[in-house]
Every structure is written in C-alpha cells, then in structure tokens.
XYZ file of C-alpha atoms in Angstrom:
749
model
C 1.829 -19.845 61.981
C 5.647 -19.618 61.981
C 7.061 -16.651 60.105
C 9.424 -17.599 57.282
C 13.019 -16.464 57.699
C 14.392 -14.261 54.933
C 17.865 -14.551 53.518
C 20.287 -11.659 53.420
C 19.793 -10.916 49.732
C 16.014 -11.130 50.043
C 16.130 -8.630 52.908
C 18.282 -6.268 50.837
C 15.890 -6.591 47.918
C 12.863 -5.942 50.102
C 14.574 -2.974 51.776
C 15.576 -1.473 48.440
C 12.061 -1.811 47.032
C 10.572 -0.171 50.145
C 13.195 2.590 50.116
C 12.600 3.180 46.406
C 8.874 3.651 47.037
C 9.561 6.106 49.912
C 12.151 8.130 47.982
C 9.876 8.578 44.990
C 7.141 9.917 47.291
C 9.393 12.217 49.372
C 12.936 12.616 47.999
C 14.001 15.293 50.495
C 13.256 13.315 53.645
C 15.128 10.201 52.513
C 18.193 11.899 51.063
C 20.507 10.481 53.755
C 19.278 6.928 53.112
C 19.884 7.401 49.417
C 23.446 8.634 50.070
C 24.235 5.453 52.006
C 23.026 3.280 49.142
C 24.895 5.452 46.642
C 28.168 5.016 48.576
C 27.590 1.267 48.599
C 26.969 1.335 44.844
C 30.232 3.217 44.215
C 32.185 0.735 46.325
C 30.773 -2.288 44.507
C 31.293 -0.556 41.157
C 35.007 -0.040 41.871
C 35.399 -3.655 43.017
C 33.623 -4.943 39.908
C 35.595 -2.749 37.496
C 38.853 -3.975 39.035
C 38.094 -7.654 38.300
C 34.832 -8.265 36.389
C 35.536 -11.943 35.757
C 36.407 -12.711 39.385
C 33.171 -11.352 40.896
C 31.186 -13.788 43.044
C 27.585 -14.766 42.415
C 26.331 -12.921 45.512
C 28.342 -9.843 44.647
C 26.956 -9.767 41.082
C 23.382 -10.171 42.381
C 23.844 -7.364 44.933
C 25.414 -5.100 42.310
C 22.540 -5.808 39.912
C 19.936 -4.832 42.540
C 21.775 -1.624 43.347
C 21.920 -0.670 39.652
C 18.191 -1.250 39.332
C 17.527 0.844 42.460
C 19.709 3.723 41.264
C 18.081 3.755 37.829
C 14.574 4.037 39.316
C 15.387 6.912 41.696
C 17.813 8.727 39.375
C 15.194 11.301 38.467
C 14.792 12.366 42.095
C 18.471 13.381 42.514
C 19.686 14.486 39.069
C 22.670 16.430 40.442
C 24.118 13.441 42.298
C 23.317 10.938 39.542
C 25.005 12.866 36.712
C 27.829 10.315 36.443
C 25.591 7.226 36.742
C 24.760 6.857 32.980
C 28.449 7.210 32.117
C 29.364 4.449 34.548
C 26.829 2.079 32.995
C 27.995 2.944 29.472
C 31.638 2.288 30.316
C 30.832 -1.043 32.033
C 28.755 -2.197 29.079
C 31.207 -1.009 26.443
C 34.336 -2.455 28.033
C 33.050 -5.712 29.541
C 29.919 -6.697 27.592
C 31.558 -9.919 26.376
C 32.273 -11.203 29.910
C 29.294 -9.889 31.873
C 26.692 -12.252 33.252
C 23.545 -12.341 31.101
C 21.194 -11.048 33.825
C 23.561 -8.242 34.793
C 24.079 -7.323 31.161
C 20.326 -7.124 30.505
C 19.874 -5.105 33.721
C 22.481 -2.546 32.624
C 20.862 -2.167 29.195
C 17.411 -1.785 30.766
C 18.759 0.766 33.286
C 20.271 2.835 30.467
C 16.929 2.883 28.666
C 15.171 3.821 31.925
C 17.610 6.693 32.518
C 16.915 7.851 28.954
C 13.168 7.898 29.692
C 13.889 10.055 32.761
C 15.732 12.431 30.377
C 19.062 12.251 32.185
C 20.651 11.458 28.814
C 19.431 12.045 25.293
C 18.626 9.486 22.608
C 21.800 10.226 20.667
C 23.996 9.267 23.640
C 22.044 6.084 24.250
C 22.155 4.999 20.614
C 25.863 5.789 20.283
C 26.422 3.475 23.248
C 24.239 0.582 22.141
C 24.816 0.495 18.387
C 28.604 -0.244 18.405
C 27.951 -3.142 20.774
C 25.198 -4.419 18.473
C 27.608 -4.695 15.545
C 30.485 -6.267 17.499
C 29.050 -8.647 20.085
C 28.848 -12.382 19.433
C 25.969 -12.994 21.847
C 22.735 -13.706 20.011
C 20.526 -12.796 22.988
C 22.345 -9.484 23.491
C 22.002 -8.596 19.805
C 18.256 -9.249 19.942
C 17.914 -7.140 23.105
C 19.942 -4.221 21.739
C 18.099 -4.251 18.415
C 14.760 -4.132 20.217
C 15.860 -1.290 22.532
C 17.319 0.790 19.685
C 14.209 0.376 17.601
C 11.916 1.212 20.519
C 13.881 4.349 21.357
C 13.778 5.584 17.763
C 10.035 4.980 17.622
C 9.482 6.791 20.929
C 11.575 9.749 19.765
C 9.402 10.187 16.654
C 5.956 9.729 18.215
C 4.875 13.328 18.825
C 6.824 14.828 15.949
C 9.587 13.768 13.611
C 12.933 14.164 15.355
C 14.978 15.281 12.367
C 18.318 15.885 14.179
C 18.291 12.426 15.751
C 17.218 10.759 12.504
C 19.984 12.469 10.539
C 22.568 11.464 13.142
C 21.568 7.791 13.136
C 21.272 7.724 9.346
C 24.795 9.104 9.053
C 26.073 6.386 11.423
C 24.359 3.664 9.394
C 25.623 5.064 6.104
C 29.203 5.236 7.402
C 28.897 1.661 8.630
C 28.071 0.479 5.105
C 30.591 2.635 3.256
C 33.568 2.068 5.592
C 33.765 -1.691 5.019
C 31.672 -3.005 2.127
C 32.747 -6.619 2.604
C 31.791 -6.783 6.302
C 28.564 -8.378 7.499
C 27.984 -5.600 10.041
C 25.985 -3.692 7.464
C 23.100 -6.139 7.860
C 22.054 -4.244 11.022
C 21.860 -1.006 9.061
C 19.628 -2.792 6.553
C 17.371 -4.245 9.267
C 16.942 -0.963 11.133
C 16.301 1.089 8.004
C 13.822 -1.401 6.589
C 11.852 -1.627 9.844
C 11.717 2.150 10.298
C 10.668 2.544 6.648
C 7.924 -0.034 7.166
C 6.634 1.886 10.174
C 6.782 5.171 8.178
C 9.240 6.804 10.562
C 11.922 7.226 7.902
C 10.451 8.203 4.545
C 13.113 10.527 3.156
C 15.866 10.194 0.582
C 18.556 9.537 3.211
C 16.976 6.187 4.098
C 16.825 5.283 0.405
C 20.489 6.243 0.057
C 21.384 3.842 2.895
C 19.633 0.957 1.138
C 21.229 1.957 -2.151
C 24.699 1.610 -0.597
C 23.623 -1.727 0.894
C 22.665 -2.976 -2.575
C 26.137 -2.032 -3.839
C 27.976 -3.800 -0.995
C 30.160 -6.879 -1.394
C 28.614 -9.072 1.309
C 25.873 -11.389 0.006
C 23.473 -10.918 2.928
C 23.767 -7.145 2.815
C 23.211 -7.098 -0.955
C 20.112 -9.288 -0.762
C 18.713 -7.203 2.110
C 19.098 -3.966 0.152
C 17.670 -5.416 -3.063
C 14.674 -6.934 -1.274
C 13.953 -3.545 0.287
C 13.507 -1.921 -3.125
C 11.452 -4.850 -4.409
C 9.099 -5.246 -1.431
C 9.567 -2.454 1.115
C 6.608 -0.391 -0.099
C 4.318 -3.414 -0.105
C 5.240 -4.175 3.515
C 4.439 -0.587 4.464
C 1.008 -0.778 2.833
C 0.252 -4.114 4.511
C 1.176 -2.696 7.923
C -1.088 0.296 7.297
C -3.968 -2.007 6.356
C -3.427 -4.154 9.453
C -3.376 -1.127 11.762
C -6.612 0.179 10.243
C -8.335 -3.176 10.807
C -7.156 -3.763 14.370
C -9.992 -1.810 15.970
C -12.707 -3.371 13.858
C -16.035 -3.838 15.678
C -18.902 -6.009 14.475
C -21.670 -3.482 15.076
C -24.394 -5.705 13.628
C -23.528 -8.516 16.008
C -23.643 -6.203 19.038
C -27.018 -4.763 18.028
C -28.374 -8.241 17.468
C -27.235 -9.325 20.928
C -28.616 -6.159 22.511
C -31.969 -6.815 20.869
C -32.426 -10.410 22.014
C -30.560 -10.469 25.353
C -31.509 -8.890 28.631
C -30.995 -5.131 28.471
C -28.582 -3.783 31.071
C -26.659 -0.572 31.519
C -23.360 -2.342 30.927
C -24.463 -3.715 27.554
C -25.882 -0.330 26.582
C -22.534 1.329 27.351
C -20.722 -1.369 25.386
C -22.935 -0.644 22.394
C -22.316 3.100 22.739
C -18.557 2.583 22.821
C -18.782 0.371 19.750
C -20.762 3.023 17.887
C -18.204 5.674 18.878
C -15.359 3.438 17.679
C -17.033 2.870 14.314
C -17.686 6.582 13.855
C -14.086 7.396 14.726
C -12.896 4.805 12.228
C -15.113 6.207 9.471
C -13.905 9.716 10.249
C -10.323 8.499 10.010
C -11.027 6.990 6.595
C -12.215 10.349 5.270
C -9.012 12.113 6.275
C -6.502 12.801 3.490
C -3.877 10.124 2.990
C -0.273 10.954 3.764
C 1.896 11.468 0.704
C 4.370 8.584 0.740
C 6.649 8.207 -2.233
C 7.952 4.848 -3.315
C 11.593 4.095 -2.592
C 12.253 3.705 -6.329
C 10.987 7.258 -6.924
C 13.263 8.759 -4.256
C 16.496 7.567 -5.850
C 18.802 10.450 -6.720
C 20.448 8.888 -9.792
C 18.497 5.822 -10.986
C 20.518 5.557 -14.218
C 23.839 5.412 -12.405
C 22.427 3.066 -9.752
C 21.147 0.612 -12.363
C 24.430 0.666 -14.274
C 26.445 0.052 -11.085
C 24.212 -2.874 -10.107
C 24.516 -4.427 -13.555
C 28.280 -4.006 -13.795
C 29.068 -5.083 -10.224
C 26.726 -8.030 -9.671
C 25.760 -9.383 -13.111
C 28.619 -8.657 -15.503
C 31.401 -9.089 -12.971
C 32.875 -12.631 -13.234
C 34.126 -12.402 -9.626
C 30.652 -11.887 -8.224
C 29.821 -14.285 -5.365
C 26.060 -14.215 -5.899
C 24.241 -17.400 -6.889
C 21.570 -17.594 -9.580
C 18.682 -16.824 -7.229
C 20.416 -13.739 -5.848
C 21.370 -12.576 -9.337
C 17.736 -12.938 -10.341
C 16.724 -10.572 -7.514
C 19.269 -8.009 -8.719
C 17.994 -8.420 -12.279
C 14.425 -7.808 -11.131
C 15.486 -4.587 -9.405
C 17.339 -3.372 -12.500
C 14.302 -4.179 -14.646
C 12.004 -2.257 -12.303
C 14.321 0.759 -12.452
C 14.594 0.661 -16.251
C 10.852 0.308 -16.777
C 9.797 2.852 -14.150
C 12.256 5.626 -15.025
C 12.508 4.703 -18.748
C 16.258 4.297 -18.589
C 18.474 3.385 -21.544
C 20.643 0.287 -20.983
C 21.215 -1.409 -24.322
C 23.647 -4.014 -22.929
C 21.014 -5.248 -20.472
C 18.861 -6.890 -23.161
C 21.668 -9.006 -24.567
C 22.132 -10.436 -21.059
C 18.700 -12.092 -21.295
C 19.507 -14.124 -24.410
C 21.207 -17.076 -22.691
C 18.373 -17.465 -20.155
C 15.401 -17.479 -22.579
C 14.906 -21.225 -22.867
C 12.234 -23.482 -21.330
C 14.917 -25.641 -19.678
C 16.211 -22.684 -17.662
C 15.220 -22.753 -13.942
C 12.924 -19.850 -12.974
C 12.510 -18.950 -16.645
C 9.190 -17.158 -15.961
C 11.061 -14.781 -13.630
C 13.460 -13.935 -16.468
C 10.532 -13.388 -18.841
C 8.804 -11.099 -16.315
C 12.039 -9.132 -15.810
C 12.473 -8.716 -19.562
C 8.928 -7.415 -19.900
C 9.447 -4.956 -17.031
C 12.678 -3.659 -18.585
C 10.864 -2.779 -21.832
C 9.371 0.648 -22.488
C 8.445 2.744 -25.491
C 11.861 4.442 -25.678
C 13.795 1.197 -26.147
C 14.841 0.801 -29.811
C 12.728 -1.886 -31.519
C 15.872 -3.375 -33.116
C 17.078 -4.324 -29.634
C 13.844 -5.998 -28.510
C 12.938 -7.760 -31.766
C 15.639 -10.514 -31.501
C 14.450 -11.312 -27.978
C 10.829 -11.604 -29.101
C 11.937 -13.815 -32.000
C 13.886 -16.110 -29.660
C 10.944 -16.411 -27.245
C 8.700 -17.353 -30.157
C 11.200 -19.937 -31.433
C 11.920 -21.484 -28.029
C 8.475 -21.418 -26.404
C 5.756 -21.153 -29.046
C 5.612 -24.150 -31.330
C 3.408 -27.148 -32.016
C 5.865 -29.459 -30.267
C 6.025 -27.371 -27.090
C 3.870 -28.123 -24.056
C 0.703 -26.097 -23.600
C 1.965 -24.333 -20.450
C 5.226 -23.429 -22.177
C 3.432 -22.017 -25.224
C 0.958 -19.999 -23.151
C 3.801 -18.582 -21.017
C 5.710 -17.588 -24.165
C 2.683 -15.892 -25.712
C 1.899 -14.073 -22.459
C 5.496 -12.839 -22.215
C 5.438 -11.620 -25.823
C 2.199 -9.775 -25.166
C 3.606 -8.079 -22.039
C 6.656 -6.972 -24.031
C 4.562 -5.673 -26.925
C 2.233 -3.768 -24.579
C 5.222 -1.638 -23.606
C 6.866 -1.517 -27.054
C 4.432 -2.478 -29.856
C 7.058 -1.825 -32.547
C 9.106 -4.835 -31.398
C 6.840 -7.106 -33.493
C 6.969 -7.647 -37.266
C 3.969 -8.618 -39.370
C 5.254 -12.090 -40.330
C 5.833 -13.208 -36.758
C 2.563 -11.661 -35.633
C 0.583 -13.629 -38.209
C 2.184 -16.871 -37.034
C 1.443 -16.153 -33.376
C -2.149 -15.050 -34.006
C -2.884 -18.408 -35.663
C -2.588 -20.078 -32.237
C -5.981 -18.621 -31.293
C -7.449 -21.731 -32.939
C -5.546 -24.028 -30.586
C -7.510 -26.652 -28.674
C -5.700 -25.794 -25.467
C -7.551 -23.098 -23.565
C -4.463 -21.383 -22.159
C -2.742 -21.077 -25.532
C -5.961 -19.933 -27.169
C -6.556 -17.192 -24.566
C -2.940 -15.977 -24.767
C -3.090 -15.740 -28.566
C -6.416 -13.884 -28.403
C -4.877 -11.459 -25.923
C -2.060 -10.712 -28.364
C -4.564 -10.295 -31.192
C -6.711 -7.920 -29.142
C -3.660 -5.851 -28.255
C -2.632 -5.266 -31.873
C -6.187 -4.487 -32.887
C -5.820 -1.479 -30.610
C -2.205 -0.401 -31.113
C -1.074 -1.794 -34.461
C -3.924 -2.969 -36.660
C -1.915 -2.315 -39.829
C 0.313 -5.308 -38.976
C -2.672 -7.665 -39.045
C -4.376 -9.142 -42.033
C -7.666 -7.590 -43.014
C -9.726 -10.523 -41.742
C -8.039 -10.322 -38.311
C -8.380 -6.592 -37.720
C -11.977 -6.513 -36.552
C -14.673 -3.965 -37.236
C -13.422 -1.092 -35.060
C -9.816 -1.350 -36.228
C -10.794 -1.535 -39.895
C -13.039 1.525 -39.609
C -10.324 3.417 -37.725
C -7.713 2.696 -40.400
C -10.112 3.630 -43.165
C -11.067 6.944 -41.536
C -7.520 7.801 -40.486
C -8.312 7.858 -36.756
C -5.635 5.236 -36.114
C -2.243 6.268 -37.341
C 0.915 4.303 -37.939
C 3.163 3.811 -34.915
C 6.261 5.980 -34.628
C 9.239 5.334 -32.385
C 9.425 7.625 -29.347
C 6.065 9.263 -30.009
C 4.268 10.282 -26.807
C 0.595 11.032 -26.483
C -0.257 14.517 -25.323
C -1.527 14.642 -21.781
C -4.994 15.841 -20.908
C -7.855 15.558 -18.478
C -9.247 12.060 -18.186
C -12.811 11.837 -19.486
C -12.905 15.352 -20.959
C -14.302 14.031 -24.235
C -17.290 12.690 -22.284
C -18.010 16.185 -20.977
C -17.695 17.672 -24.466
C -20.100 15.100 -25.858
C -22.582 15.769 -23.062
C -22.427 19.528 -23.685
C -23.158 19.010 -27.383
C -26.128 16.785 -26.583
C -27.498 19.351 -24.134
C -27.062 22.126 -26.700
C -28.910 20.090 -29.360
C -31.710 19.242 -26.909
C -32.279 22.887 -25.988
C -32.381 23.824 -29.678
C -35.019 21.185 -30.309
C -37.112 22.329 -27.344
C -37.146 25.972 -28.523
C -37.585 25.039 -32.166
C -34.624 27.136 -33.310
C -32.541 26.400 -36.389
C -29.572 27.950 -38.153
C -27.123 30.554 -36.868
C -29.699 32.218 -34.609
C -30.082 28.958 -32.720
C -26.297 28.681 -32.281
C -26.013 32.239 -30.962
C -28.918 31.759 -28.552
C -27.467 28.479 -27.291
C -24.039 30.068 -26.767
C -25.516 32.995 -24.828
C -27.544 30.673 -22.622
C -24.543 28.415 -22.037
C -22.451 31.461 -21.098
C -25.025 32.543 -18.515
C -25.112 29.037 -17.077
C -21.308 28.973 -16.878
C -21.220 32.208 -14.882
C -23.925 30.873 -12.570
C -22.141 27.547 -12.129
C -19.344 29.168 -10.127
C -21.747 29.541 -7.174
C -22.478 25.838 -6.787
C -20.916 25.391 -3.370
C -20.154 28.965 -2.273
C -22.504 31.839 -1.691
C -20.710 35.112 -1.255
C -22.362 37.882 0.691
C -22.472 41.511 -0.378
C -22.091 42.660 3.236
C -18.363 42.122 3.346
C -17.787 45.479 5.003
C -14.338 46.171 3.588
C -15.112 46.782 -0.086
C -15.841 50.142 -1.657
C -17.045 50.956 -5.151
C -14.258 52.462 -7.223
C -14.997 54.014 -10.576
C -12.478 53.901 -13.341
C -12.336 55.576 -16.681
C -10.859 52.464 -18.292
C -12.841 49.273 -18.682
C -10.752 46.137 -18.143
C -11.759 42.893 -19.839
C -10.702 39.824 -17.840
C -12.654 37.226 -19.780
C -10.847 34.392 -21.540
C -13.742 33.641 -23.871
C -13.698 35.132 -27.330
C -17.469 35.617 -27.197
C -17.104 37.967 -24.202
C -14.900 40.438 -26.089
C -16.454 43.832 -26.883
C -17.481 44.410 -30.486
C -14.645 45.800 -32.625
C -14.691 49.447 -33.500
C -15.746 50.463 -36.971
C -12.739 51.123 -39.155
C -12.379 53.112 -42.313
C -11.326 50.075 -44.298
C -12.898 49.157 -47.610
C -16.149 47.236 -47.042
C -15.391 45.016 -50.017
C -12.220 43.738 -48.364
C -14.178 42.913 -45.249
C -16.724 40.931 -47.222
C -13.943 39.103 -49.017
C -12.380 38.161 -45.667
C -15.700 36.826 -44.444
C -16.199 34.784 -47.558
C -12.688 33.331 -47.569
C -12.693 29.677 -46.617
C -10.475 28.246 -43.918
C -7.100 26.811 -44.833
C -7.665 23.124 -45.577
C -4.106 22.215 -44.652
C -4.404 23.668 -41.128
C -4.506 20.934 -38.530
C -7.841 20.580 -36.844
C -7.804 20.173 -33.088
C -10.059 17.634 -31.450
C -13.042 18.547 -29.276
C -11.374 17.631 -26.014
C -8.368 19.870 -26.624
C -10.591 22.782 -27.750
C -12.635 22.482 -24.570
C -9.510 22.333 -22.404
C -7.827 25.324 -24.099
C -10.779 27.664 -24.638
C -12.948 27.120 -21.560
C -12.402 27.314 -17.833
C -14.136 24.383 -16.194
C -16.547 25.474 -13.458
C -17.292 23.483 -10.278
C -20.492 22.289 -11.929
C -18.468 21.029 -14.918
C -16.081 19.156 -12.657
C -18.977 17.573 -10.774
C -20.586 16.496 -14.031
C -17.237 15.185 -15.277
C -16.957 12.990 -12.194
C -20.470 11.619 -12.790
C -19.676 10.844 -16.428
C -16.444 9.068 -15.456
C -18.312 6.965 -12.915
C -20.976 6.041 -15.452
C -18.318 5.105 -18.019
C -16.508 2.899 -15.499
C -19.766 1.143 -14.616
C -20.471 0.524 -18.289
C -17.002 -0.957 -18.719
C -17.517 -3.272 -15.758
C -20.931 -4.373 -17.002
C -19.557 -4.990 -20.481
C -21.825 -2.467 -22.199
C -18.896 -0.903 -24.038
C -15.752 -2.375 -25.472
C -12.921 -1.887 -23.001
C -9.634 -0.930 -24.692
C -6.402 -2.739 -24.041
C -4.670 -1.078 -21.084
C -1.030 -1.447 -20.102
C -0.036 -2.180 -16.528
C 1.075 0.791 -14.443
C 4.878 1.057 -14.206
C 4.713 1.085 -10.394
C 3.030 -2.332 -10.348
C 5.530 -5.189 -10.594
C 5.043 -7.997 -13.095
C 5.262 -11.347 -11.321
C 6.107 -14.768 -12.794
C 2.641 -15.952 -11.756
C 1.087 -13.472 -14.171
C 3.267 -14.821 -16.986
C 2.267 -18.437 -16.407
C -1.290 -17.658 -15.301
C -3.041 -18.654 -18.528
C -1.234 -21.983 -18.555
C -3.191 -23.127 -15.503
C -6.492 -22.857 -17.402
C -5.734 -26.130 -19.177
C -5.227 -28.032 -15.952
C -8.485 -29.835 -15.329
C -8.484 -31.735 -12.071
C -9.987 -35.173 -12.564
C -11.570 -37.341 -9.897
C -8.272 -38.962 -8.897
C -6.517 -35.591 -8.499
C -9.301 -34.235 -6.304
C -9.240 -37.381 -4.162
C -5.480 -37.132 -3.682
C -5.738 -33.457 -2.791
C -8.427 -34.215 -0.223
C -6.356 -37.012 1.297
C -3.348 -34.714 1.495
C -5.218 -32.333 3.805
C -5.301 -32.441 7.575
C -7.699 -34.555 9.626
C -9.965 -31.550 10.296
C -10.050 -30.645 6.586
C -10.988 -34.227 5.656
C -13.707 -34.336 8.329
C -15.084 -30.890 7.447
C -14.550 -30.293 3.712
C -15.128 -26.864 2.241
C -18.850 -26.429 1.382
C -19.625 -25.909 -2.270
C -22.810 -23.810 -2.179
C -22.882 -20.175 -1.128
C -25.647 -20.811 1.423
C -23.603 -23.543 3.129
C -20.560 -21.255 3.291
C -22.675 -18.538 4.915
C -24.021 -20.965 7.509
C -20.503 -22.153 8.341
C -19.341 -18.544 8.673
C -22.229 -17.821 11.066
C -21.309 -20.822 13.186
C -17.654 -19.776 13.351
C -18.633 -16.254 14.421
C -20.984 -17.608 17.098
C -24.140 -16.191 15.517
C -27.497 -17.896 15.928
C -29.839 -19.001 13.156
C -33.261 -17.553 12.431
C -36.511 -19.028 13.682
C -37.416 -20.012 10.138
C -34.228 -22.073 9.817
C -34.828 -23.673 13.194
C -38.411 -24.591 12.253
C -37.193 -26.083 8.981
C -34.873 -28.458 10.864
C -37.440 -29.425 13.527
C -38.780 -32.954 13.564
C -41.995 -33.386 11.554
C -43.860 -35.190 14.358
C -43.155 -32.285 16.705
C -44.856 -29.813 14.339
C -47.773 -32.053 13.375
C -49.965 -31.178 16.367
C -49.419 -27.455 15.965
C -50.315 -27.632 12.279
C -53.528 -29.535 13.020
C -54.462 -27.065 15.783
C -54.041 -24.109 13.441
C -56.460 -25.603 10.945
C -59.188 -26.150 13.600
C -58.987 -22.713 15.247
C -62.058 -20.532 15.288
C -61.978 -16.786 14.774
C -62.258 -16.221 18.530
C -59.303 -18.490 19.280
C -57.237 -16.879 16.556
C -57.948 -13.410 17.976
C -57.016 -14.586 21.483
C -53.734 -16.111 20.299
C -52.718 -13.000 18.379
C -53.591 -10.741 21.328
C -51.496 -12.891 23.659
C -48.634 -12.712 21.187
C -48.754 -8.895 21.192
C -48.844 -8.710 24.980
C -46.004 -11.170 25.301
C -43.915 -9.025 22.987
C -44.596 -5.911 25.093
C -43.392 -7.511 28.321
C -40.231 -8.910 26.683
C -41.113 -12.500 25.761
C -42.232 -15.396 27.891
C -39.657 -14.653 30.611
C -40.189 -10.907 30.653
C -36.631 -9.918 29.639
C -37.475 -6.306 28.953
C -35.043 -3.887 30.617
C -36.205 -1.411 33.249
C-alpha cells in the first residue's frame, strides 16, 4: 500500500497537534519548541497587522492554526503568553470588518479559551466582544458574539452570583440605552437582559431598570422589546423552570413492567436502580423551598412615574412612531401597572373612549386593558361613562350574540374591581339579558347578576337578590358600599377554627351534663389546659439541659396574655354596694361588637395544634367548594394575573355549535395523517392509543378478547370436559411453569 503524500499545510497542522499534546504533558521539556513556534507567530502577526486585506489564503490558514495552537498551550507558559490576549483583542477590534470568517471565528474562540484558562477575566473579554456586537454588520459574527457573551455570563454565575461582573455589564447596557435613545443598538441590551432574566441569573432591580429605560426609548424595536419583557418575562421564566424540572422524567412504571416480563439481567437491574434514584432525587428536589423571585412589575422603583412617562411619550404624543398594535402593547403595560400598584391616572380612562366600539380592530384587547386598569380606588364618576358606553355600543337586541356576551363580560370584569361604577337603572337593564336565548349572553348576564348579589345587592330589585342576599340585607350583615373602603386583613379560615372550637366546647358540655356558668368555667379551664399542652405537639423538651439552674425570686412575674390567667384581684376597701352595682350594670349598647374571628385573633395565641387544625379545616372547605356542597362566593382575579382578550370573548364561543358541515370541513382541513387517524372519542380508545404511542403492550385479557373465535373454540370445549384429576394436573403445571419463569424459563440466575 502506497503511503499518501501530505501537503505542507497538513504537515504543519499535524506537527502542531502533536507538539500541543506533548507540551501539555511536559511543558518544561518542550519549551524550546514552543519558543520557535511563538517566534513564528509573532512574525506572522506583524505581517498580518501591516496589511490585513492583502494576506494570502495560505498565510491566513497558517496564521489561524498558530493562533489555535497558542490558545491551547497558553496555560502552560503564562509568563510568555501575557501579551497574547491583547494581540487577539486588538486584531479583532481594529479589523473585524475585513477579517476572513474562519479566522474571525477562530480569534473569538481563542479569546474565550484564554478566558477559561484564566489568563484574562470575564470583564476584559466582555468589554472586547460587546462593542463589536453593537457595531458589526455581519449577521454570523453577531450571532457568534451574542452566544459567547451569554455563555460567559452564565459560566461566571454558576457556582455563585458574580455581583461585581453583573453590575459592570448592567452599567454598560444601561449606558448603551441612555446614551442614544433613537439608536437600534439598544436591542442587544434588551436581548441579553431578557435572556439572563429568563434563566434567573439577573433577578435584581438593576435588570428591571435596564428594561424600563428600553421601554422609554425612541426606537420601535427597542420599545417593543422592553414592553414585552414586562408583559411576558415572568411567564417565560416559569415555563423554563417547568421544562427543566421535567427534563429528567423517568417512567418508573414502564421500567418495572419491563423488568417483570423480560429476562432479568444485571444491566437491567442497575438501570432500574438508577431510575429509582433519579425519581427519589426529583421528589426530594420538589420538597425543597422555592426561591423567592419577585415579578419585574413589583421591582419597579417608581411605577407611578413610569406609567405616566409611558402614557405621555407613546400614547399622547402625536409624533409617536408606534403603530396601533405597538400602542396596544404599551397600553396593556400601563393597565397592568395601574391595576397592580393601584395608581391614579385619571386621564388614562378618557383615552379608552374612542376605541370602545365593536368596529374597532382588537377591541377585546382594549376592553381587557380597561378592566385591568380599574381598581377600587378609581373614582366611580370616571368609570361610569365607560361602562355606559360599553353597554350602549355592545349590549343591545340588535347586536350580535358574541358582541353582547363580550360587552357583558367586560362590564363584569370592570365591576369586580370597582362595583360602584354601576347604577341601579343600568344594572336592571343588563340583568334582564339572563333570559336571552343565546347561551353566551345568558351566562354573561348571570355572571353579572351573581356578582352584585355578593357585592351590591341593594342595587338589585327584590326578586333578583336571591335568598342569601335578602337575608344579609335584612340582618345588616351586608352593608352599603363606600368608596375607598378596605376590608381589614386577617388569617384566612380563622372563622372556621372559631366555629370548630365552639362546637367542641358545646359537645364537651353535653357529655358532662353541665349547664349554666359552671359549665362555661369548666370548659374554659379544660380548654386552657389543652392549649398549654398543645405547644408540645412536635417538640419534646428535655429537663436534662445541663445549663439551667433554679433561681428563686421574691416577685412573681405574669407573662400570660389571657385574661383568665391573671391572679385574682386584691380585696379593696371600697363600698360593696358599688361593686354590686358595677356587676349589675349592662354593657353599652352603642359599643361596636367585634366578630368572633377578630376576637380569636386578638385574644388568643394560636398553638401548633390550632394551626394544624386550621389547615385541615381549610382543606375541607376547599373540597366542599370543589364538590359544590357550599355556595362559592364571587372572587376577583388576582392583580398579578393578566386579563387576556380570550377571557373577555370566552362566553361568546358557547353559542357556536358546529354542525355536520363544519365538522366535515375541519376534518378535511387537517393533514393526511389526521384524516387517516382521527382523534378517538371514547376515553378507553384514547388510553389504548396512548399505550401504543408509548410502546406499551396490552393485557392478556385484551389479547384474548381480540382473538379469533374459532381459535378459542377448542380450548373452551376442553375446559368443559375436564375431570377433577385433569384440572388438578393443569393447575399444578401452571404453578411450576411460573416458578421456572414461563415456558422458556426466563427466570434470572
């Protein structure tokens, strides 16, 4: 066999690879060889820097191989290679627009490699790459630099958060946005910040400040990037967290099934053990406390000023270059800020008036934004004209069913946040639509009726209030709404615990047969003893602590918060008649009476046993609500959850009944595979298809059900004619066959 001749460049490449391997194993012995290659590198560097555009193809290839060689062995001779990173940075900074693509990528990769060998720090590398990222016109170079910058920032924050580096890069990005607001260079600051926020590497206020400045820029792409970050950045972060938690998912049931029916080997046993360990690790990870990540909207320093600047610069400004879709994104962000932080922007609501018409494109987005911008501190006089216009434009007999249902849903979402925006005349007209023949309109009107039965039953007619609302108004439990009134905070479900304590106290009285004041005193004493014993539910303190000594004091200190634990008062020399008069004096009828929940929260210290019982009662109440055993009150959506246009127009889709022609057209519009294999209707068929897709086998019962009848006829006849002796022999053979691992003896050794 004739040996193939190598070219000059191939020989150089082979020699450099061999020399690189030898130097990394023994740097001292091959120092002279390295010096020769280093002198050759310096000579080619000077020639290239003199005329970068006039370099030949062979010279560029040789220079590229030398750069790669020097980058790989730079860690072996750090004293001699001190100037090497600076040379690469100067070449890339000065001549990146005229370098060959392969050489340019090799220089960038060599800089990253030198950074991994810790010859330079991350700050130096990023200060070299980032200015080129914002100035170069090469699309491939921009993609490469963006990937390298992002990878380096991720690697620098793996073990611990690198706060100095993060602050430096954040300052560079912020200056890039502030220095020239009309430039498109700021889009790279938006991309980097959004990606690092999604990966939870930057979660501080400085990153939010960068995106805030991006939202206030003058370039359309930068503005949209910043606004979209506030509208969807947190959702992207949660989705990435969910994906990372599901990446290592193992189907443990499938592996155990295969291990039970296949031949048992050591390899399969180890695979099963690793799967079990993975599942246990995953379950342990689930039980760990979740990291505290605040939403970007909560980390804003001045949300009121930010919302006003957005509104004045992008919506009210006649010179704004944003189109309707981009303005709608800005409006959604302003609405989220106003609703979440309960800001006051009176001029915002008049901006909605010209867009509240069914002929307006994306009108459901405007309705959703209006609902999000409403809260209980907005004056009702400001919201009432908007509600009246929605009712006039959307809700009428001549309007389409989807339009009417969307209008009613929008009015309900507004009134959930500010119930005082509705007057009784308009409410009566809207409630009458619950008798509509269209299902969507009927459901939307019933939703509005159910809301005001809970929050404003006095605005309804007596026949529309319902039983609970009428009884609440009659007893005074439901009071008239007042503007700006806030409900006092408390512990969720505390009234359930109070009710349970009263029931337990009454049960113990009935068991002991006690009545009157003696029964109350006995029940209180017993409850007090139980409370003191309930502190030792999970902890058992030992008396052998070793460090404590008994100290006697002449003064007794009372540390109890309960009035019943106070010592009896000393006898005074006062007139006994005055004491009897004080005892007989009735309580002041005008004094406000506190409810049971507040008395329990202010007079008792909840023990661990009480908290455990409170959790059980909450769980039982939630189950009853889900099962429909109790009437679930109308609940408003959490301010952190955005209101989407789909939720506004959701009830309108109830009236769309797909007829036979519509279903046929939808089936024909699918792909060839979808037409050949339509979606099964029954649950059993869907389970069978899922098993087939996962590669799971069917049971013997299912296989026997599908077997041909003539194939099972002989076996059925034989079973009928068996004697007791034959039956015993067959069963015994079945047991023995199972012990040896089936007919083929597949039992493992």
